[in-house]
Short mmCIF file of C-alpha atoms and ligand atoms in Angstrom, two decimals:
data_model
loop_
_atom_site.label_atom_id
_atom_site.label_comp_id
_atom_site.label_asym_id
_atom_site.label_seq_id
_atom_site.Cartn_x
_atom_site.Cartn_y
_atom_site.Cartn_z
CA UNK A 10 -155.17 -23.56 -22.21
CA UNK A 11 -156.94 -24.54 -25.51
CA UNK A 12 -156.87 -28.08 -26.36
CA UNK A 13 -157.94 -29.42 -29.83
CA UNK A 14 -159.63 -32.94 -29.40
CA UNK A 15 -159.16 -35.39 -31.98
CA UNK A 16 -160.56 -38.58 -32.09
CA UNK A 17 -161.60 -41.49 -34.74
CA UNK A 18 -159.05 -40.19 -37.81
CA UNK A 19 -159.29 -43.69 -39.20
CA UNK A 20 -156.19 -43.34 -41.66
CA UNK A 21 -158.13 -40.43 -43.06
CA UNK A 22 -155.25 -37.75 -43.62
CA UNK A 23 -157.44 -35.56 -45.76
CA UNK A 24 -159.87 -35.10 -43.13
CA UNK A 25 -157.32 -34.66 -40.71
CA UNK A 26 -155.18 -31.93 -42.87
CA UNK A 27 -159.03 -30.30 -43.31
CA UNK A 28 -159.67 -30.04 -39.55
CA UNK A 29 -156.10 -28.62 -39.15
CA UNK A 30 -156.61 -25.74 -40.94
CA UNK A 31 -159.74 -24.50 -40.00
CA UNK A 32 -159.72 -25.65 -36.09
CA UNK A 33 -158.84 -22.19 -33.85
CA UNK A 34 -156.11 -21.70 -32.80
CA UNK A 35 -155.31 -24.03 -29.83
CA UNK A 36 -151.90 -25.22 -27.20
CA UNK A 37 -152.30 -29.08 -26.92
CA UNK A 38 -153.72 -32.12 -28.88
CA UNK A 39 -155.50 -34.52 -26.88
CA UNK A 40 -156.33 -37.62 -29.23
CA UNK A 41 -159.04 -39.90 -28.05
CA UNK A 42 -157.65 -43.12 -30.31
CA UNK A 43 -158.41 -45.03 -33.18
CA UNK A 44 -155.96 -43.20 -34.84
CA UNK A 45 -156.16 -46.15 -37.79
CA UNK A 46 -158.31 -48.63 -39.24
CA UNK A 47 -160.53 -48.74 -42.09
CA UNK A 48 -159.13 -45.70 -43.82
CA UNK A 49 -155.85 -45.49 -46.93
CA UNK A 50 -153.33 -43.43 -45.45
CA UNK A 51 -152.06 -44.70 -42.35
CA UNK A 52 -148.77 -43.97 -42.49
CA UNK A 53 -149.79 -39.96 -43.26
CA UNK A 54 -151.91 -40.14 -40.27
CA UNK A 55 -149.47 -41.56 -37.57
CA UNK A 56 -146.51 -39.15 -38.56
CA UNK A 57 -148.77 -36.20 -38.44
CA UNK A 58 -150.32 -37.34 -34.98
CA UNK A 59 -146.92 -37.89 -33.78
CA UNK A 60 -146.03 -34.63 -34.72
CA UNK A 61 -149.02 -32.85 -33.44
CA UNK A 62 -147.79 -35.14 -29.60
CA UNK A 63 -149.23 -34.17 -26.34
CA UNK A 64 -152.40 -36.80 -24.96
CA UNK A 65 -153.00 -40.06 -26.57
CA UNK A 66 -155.42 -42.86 -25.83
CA UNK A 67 -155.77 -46.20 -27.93
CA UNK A 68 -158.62 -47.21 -29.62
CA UNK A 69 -159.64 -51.04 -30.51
CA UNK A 70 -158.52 -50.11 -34.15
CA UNK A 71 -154.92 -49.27 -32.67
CA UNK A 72 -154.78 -52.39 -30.59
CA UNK A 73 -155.79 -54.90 -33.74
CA UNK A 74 -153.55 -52.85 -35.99
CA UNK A 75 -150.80 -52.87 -33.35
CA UNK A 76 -151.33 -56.92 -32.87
CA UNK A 77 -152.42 -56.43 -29.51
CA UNK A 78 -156.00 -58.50 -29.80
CA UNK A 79 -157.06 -60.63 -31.82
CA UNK A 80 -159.59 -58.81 -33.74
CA UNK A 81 -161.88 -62.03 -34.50
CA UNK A 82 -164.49 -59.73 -32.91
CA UNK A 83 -164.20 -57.23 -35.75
CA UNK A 84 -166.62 -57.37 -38.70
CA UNK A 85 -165.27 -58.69 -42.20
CA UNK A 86 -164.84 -55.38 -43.49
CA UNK A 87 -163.06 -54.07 -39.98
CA UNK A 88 -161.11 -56.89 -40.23
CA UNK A 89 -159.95 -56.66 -43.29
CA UNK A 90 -158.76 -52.93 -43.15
CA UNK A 91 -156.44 -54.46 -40.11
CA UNK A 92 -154.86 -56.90 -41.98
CA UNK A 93 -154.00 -54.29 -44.35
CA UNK A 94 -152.55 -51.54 -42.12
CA UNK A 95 -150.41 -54.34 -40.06
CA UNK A 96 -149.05 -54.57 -43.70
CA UNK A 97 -148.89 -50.94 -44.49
CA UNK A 98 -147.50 -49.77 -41.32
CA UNK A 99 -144.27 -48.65 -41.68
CA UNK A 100 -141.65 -50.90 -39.04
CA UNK A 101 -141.51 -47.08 -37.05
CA UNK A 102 -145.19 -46.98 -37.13
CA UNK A 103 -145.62 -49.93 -35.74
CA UNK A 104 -143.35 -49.80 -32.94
CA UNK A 105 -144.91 -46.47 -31.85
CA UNK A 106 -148.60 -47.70 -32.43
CA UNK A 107 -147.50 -50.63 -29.68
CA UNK A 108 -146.76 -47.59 -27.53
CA UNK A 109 -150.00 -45.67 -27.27
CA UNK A 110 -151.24 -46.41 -24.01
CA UNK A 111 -154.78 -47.50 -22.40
CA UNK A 112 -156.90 -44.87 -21.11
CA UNK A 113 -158.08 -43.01 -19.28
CA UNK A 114 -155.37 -40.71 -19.76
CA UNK A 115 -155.58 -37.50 -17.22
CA UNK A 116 -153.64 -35.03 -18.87
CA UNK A 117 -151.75 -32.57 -16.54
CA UNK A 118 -152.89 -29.64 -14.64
CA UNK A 119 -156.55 -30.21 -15.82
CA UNK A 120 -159.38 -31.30 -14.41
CA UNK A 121 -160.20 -33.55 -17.50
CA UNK A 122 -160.55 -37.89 -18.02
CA UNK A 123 -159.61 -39.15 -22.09
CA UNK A 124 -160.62 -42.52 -22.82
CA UNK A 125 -161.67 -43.98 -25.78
CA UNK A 126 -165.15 -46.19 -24.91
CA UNK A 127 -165.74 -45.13 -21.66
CA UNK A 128 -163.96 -44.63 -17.94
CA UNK A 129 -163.80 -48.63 -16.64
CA UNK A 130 -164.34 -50.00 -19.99
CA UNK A 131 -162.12 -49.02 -23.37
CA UNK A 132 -164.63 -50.75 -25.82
CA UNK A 133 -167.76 -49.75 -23.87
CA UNK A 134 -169.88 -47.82 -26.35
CA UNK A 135 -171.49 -44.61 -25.06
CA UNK A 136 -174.90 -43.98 -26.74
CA UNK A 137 -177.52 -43.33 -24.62
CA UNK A 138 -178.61 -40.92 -21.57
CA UNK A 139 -179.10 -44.25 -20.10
CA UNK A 140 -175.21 -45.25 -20.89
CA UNK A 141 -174.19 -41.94 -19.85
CA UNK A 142 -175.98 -42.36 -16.28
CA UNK A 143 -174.05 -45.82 -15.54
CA UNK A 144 -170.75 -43.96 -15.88
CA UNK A 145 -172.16 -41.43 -13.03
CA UNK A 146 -170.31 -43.29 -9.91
CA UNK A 147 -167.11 -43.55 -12.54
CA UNK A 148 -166.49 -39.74 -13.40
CA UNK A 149 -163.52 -38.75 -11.29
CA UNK A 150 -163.17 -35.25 -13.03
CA UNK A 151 -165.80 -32.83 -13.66
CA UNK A 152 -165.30 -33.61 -17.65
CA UNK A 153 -164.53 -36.60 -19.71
CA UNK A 154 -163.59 -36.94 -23.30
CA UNK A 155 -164.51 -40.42 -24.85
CA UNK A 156 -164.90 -41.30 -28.82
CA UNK A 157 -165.31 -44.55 -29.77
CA UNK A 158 -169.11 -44.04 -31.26
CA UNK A 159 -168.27 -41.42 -34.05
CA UNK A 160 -171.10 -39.39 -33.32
CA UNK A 161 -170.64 -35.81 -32.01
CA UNK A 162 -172.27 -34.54 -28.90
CA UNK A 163 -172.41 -35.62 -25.15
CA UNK A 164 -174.10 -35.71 -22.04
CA UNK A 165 -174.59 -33.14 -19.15
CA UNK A 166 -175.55 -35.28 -15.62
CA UNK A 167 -175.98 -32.50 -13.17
CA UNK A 168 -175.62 -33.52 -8.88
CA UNK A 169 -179.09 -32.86 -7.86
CA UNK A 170 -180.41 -36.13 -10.71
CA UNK A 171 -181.04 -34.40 -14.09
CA UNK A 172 -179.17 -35.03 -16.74
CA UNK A 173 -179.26 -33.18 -20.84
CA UNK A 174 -177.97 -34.66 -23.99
CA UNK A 175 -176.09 -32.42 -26.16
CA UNK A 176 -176.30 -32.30 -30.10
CA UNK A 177 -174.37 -29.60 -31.43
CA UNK A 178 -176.96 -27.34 -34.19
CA UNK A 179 -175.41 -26.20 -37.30
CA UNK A 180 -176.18 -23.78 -40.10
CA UNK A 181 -174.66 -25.48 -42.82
CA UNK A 182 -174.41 -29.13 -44.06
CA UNK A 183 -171.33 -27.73 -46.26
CA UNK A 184 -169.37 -25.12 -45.25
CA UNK A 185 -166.91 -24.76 -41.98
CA UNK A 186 -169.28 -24.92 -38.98
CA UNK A 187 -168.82 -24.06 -35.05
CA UNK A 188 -171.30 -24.52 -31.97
CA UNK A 189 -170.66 -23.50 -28.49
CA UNK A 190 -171.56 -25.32 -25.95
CA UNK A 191 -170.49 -23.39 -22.25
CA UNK A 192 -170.14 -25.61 -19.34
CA UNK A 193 -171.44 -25.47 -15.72
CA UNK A 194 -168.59 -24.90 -13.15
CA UNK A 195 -170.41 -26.21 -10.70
CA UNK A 196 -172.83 -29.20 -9.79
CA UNK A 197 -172.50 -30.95 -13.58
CA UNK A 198 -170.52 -33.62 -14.84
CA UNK A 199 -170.18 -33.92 -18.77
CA UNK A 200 -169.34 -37.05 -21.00
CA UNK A 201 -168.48 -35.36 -24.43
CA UNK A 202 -167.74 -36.81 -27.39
CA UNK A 203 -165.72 -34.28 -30.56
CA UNK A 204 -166.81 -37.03 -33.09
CA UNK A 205 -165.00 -38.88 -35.91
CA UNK A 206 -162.24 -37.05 -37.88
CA UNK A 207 -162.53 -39.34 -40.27
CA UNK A 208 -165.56 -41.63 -40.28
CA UNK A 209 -168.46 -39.76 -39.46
CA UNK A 210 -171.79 -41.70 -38.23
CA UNK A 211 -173.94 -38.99 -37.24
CA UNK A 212 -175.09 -38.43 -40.77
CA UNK A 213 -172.82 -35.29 -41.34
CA UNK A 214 -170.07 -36.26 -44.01
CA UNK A 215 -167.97 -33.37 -42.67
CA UNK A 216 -165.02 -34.13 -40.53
CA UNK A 217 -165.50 -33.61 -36.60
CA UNK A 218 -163.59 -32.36 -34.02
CA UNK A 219 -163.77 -29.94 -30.49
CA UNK A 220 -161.87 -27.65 -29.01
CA UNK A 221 -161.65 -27.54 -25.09
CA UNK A 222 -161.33 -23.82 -23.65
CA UNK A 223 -160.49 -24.41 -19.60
CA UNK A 224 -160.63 -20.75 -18.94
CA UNK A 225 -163.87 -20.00 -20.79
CA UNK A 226 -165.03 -23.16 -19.85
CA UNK A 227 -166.42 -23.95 -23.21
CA UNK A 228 -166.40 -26.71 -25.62
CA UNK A 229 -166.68 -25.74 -28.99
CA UNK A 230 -167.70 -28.55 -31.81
CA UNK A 231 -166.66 -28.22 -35.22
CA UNK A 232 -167.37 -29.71 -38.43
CA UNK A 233 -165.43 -29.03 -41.63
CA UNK A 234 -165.85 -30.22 -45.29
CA UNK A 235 -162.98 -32.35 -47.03
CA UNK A 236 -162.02 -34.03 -50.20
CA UNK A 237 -164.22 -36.54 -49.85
CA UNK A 238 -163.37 -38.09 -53.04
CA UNK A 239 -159.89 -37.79 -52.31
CA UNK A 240 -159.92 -40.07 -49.11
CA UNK A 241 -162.40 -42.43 -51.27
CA UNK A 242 -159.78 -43.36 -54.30
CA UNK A 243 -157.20 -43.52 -51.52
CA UNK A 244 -159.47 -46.64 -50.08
CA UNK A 245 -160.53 -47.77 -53.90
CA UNK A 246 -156.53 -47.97 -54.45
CA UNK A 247 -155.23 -49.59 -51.79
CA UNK A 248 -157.81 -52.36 -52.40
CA UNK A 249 -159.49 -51.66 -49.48
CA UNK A 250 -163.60 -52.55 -49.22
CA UNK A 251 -165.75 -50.34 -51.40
CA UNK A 252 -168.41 -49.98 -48.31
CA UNK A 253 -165.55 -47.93 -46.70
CA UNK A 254 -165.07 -45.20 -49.43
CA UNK A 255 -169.10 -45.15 -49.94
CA UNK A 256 -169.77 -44.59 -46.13
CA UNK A 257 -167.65 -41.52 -46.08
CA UNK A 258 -170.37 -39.43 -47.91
CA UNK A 259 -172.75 -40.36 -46.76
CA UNK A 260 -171.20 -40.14 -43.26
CA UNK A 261 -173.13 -42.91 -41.18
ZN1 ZN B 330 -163.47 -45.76 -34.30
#
């Protein structure tokens, strides 16, 4: 079974159509959440992740766009892309967006945990080795997905105490990248992350994703260019915050 791992689109359906076409080929979607927010085509993004079905967790974007929090929390600029997809959001949308449940989400027949944050805590940011380690006592399955932090990678923390962060190393900064990364079977529990879709922060402008391979055992990060400047006059004409178009290039 080959899942494709989707997580942070962020209204961004040009990323999303870009990681489509150029992911391998793969069985299921799991999608880690924060399906919308910030981005212009939120409609485009919820009918083709509806379409695409299988796993999906919410993310604090879907629950302030859904009216499930109050998203006083949220920056001005957050906040204001919420108030604008509430209005966007087409009545179907909306119902369905109310629908997406909490995680973690164990999808069947795998040995695999999707949340959004982290395992006890769906807004619980997961940046360090240091964040990784507190989740130790938490990891029911031998791999967990999470998103949340839009930066691609993860965390190996191994039985007998050490524990590896994970960076995926590409040859491009332009072009349609993969990296491997093969897991342990045995002994090794890994937090990994596939990285925005459509909001990059690790300082790659290229759309992220992964692709989990439960025979080989292997996650495999990608990154593929989009029409940038597409997605940005989307944002620039739906009156959405310029900071939000600008951010996509340079992708932090
Ligand atoms: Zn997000």
């Amino acid at each position: 079974m080959r899942a494709l791992i989707l997580s942070d689109i962020h209204s961004n359906i040009d990323a999303l159509e870009a990681v489509l076409e150029a992911a391998p080929k793969f069985d299921v979607v799991w999608n880690l959440g924060d399906i919308v927010g910030y981005g212009g085509t939120p409609n485009e993004v919820v009918e083709r992740v509806r379409e695409l079905g299988e796993i999906f967790v919410r993310g604090n974007h879907d629950r302030a766009c859904a009216g499930l929090i109050h998203a006083q929390e949220f920056n001005p600029v957050a906040l204001y892309a919420v108030h604008w997809t509430q209005q966007e959001l087409t009545r179907d949308n909306m119902d369905w967006m109310r629908t997406v449940p909490r995680g973690p989400i164990l999808p069947a027949d795998s040995q695999v945990t999707c949340v959004h944050g982290a395992p006890r805590d769906e807004d619980q940011y997961l940046l360090s080795m240091g964040d990784a380690w507190q989740q130790k006592e938490h990891l029911s399955n031998p791999l967990t997905l999470f998103g949340h932090t839009h930066v691609q990678g993860g965390f190996s923390l191994s039985t007998e105490g050490g524990g590896g962060y994970h960076t995926p190393i590409y040859s491009s900064h332009d072009k349609v990248d993969f990296y491997e990364l093969n897991l342990r079977r045995e002994g090794t529990k890994y937090l990994i992350n596939p990285g925005s879709v459509g909001q990059p922060r690790d300082r790659d402008w290229r759309a992220a994703f992964a692709l989990y391979d439960d025979e080989a055992h292997r996650i495999t990060f990608g990154r593929v260019p989009y029409p940038v400047h597409v997605a940005q006059i989307r944002i620039q004409r739906a009156g959405l915050p310029e900071s939000l178009a600008t951010r996509l290039r340079r992708g932090r």
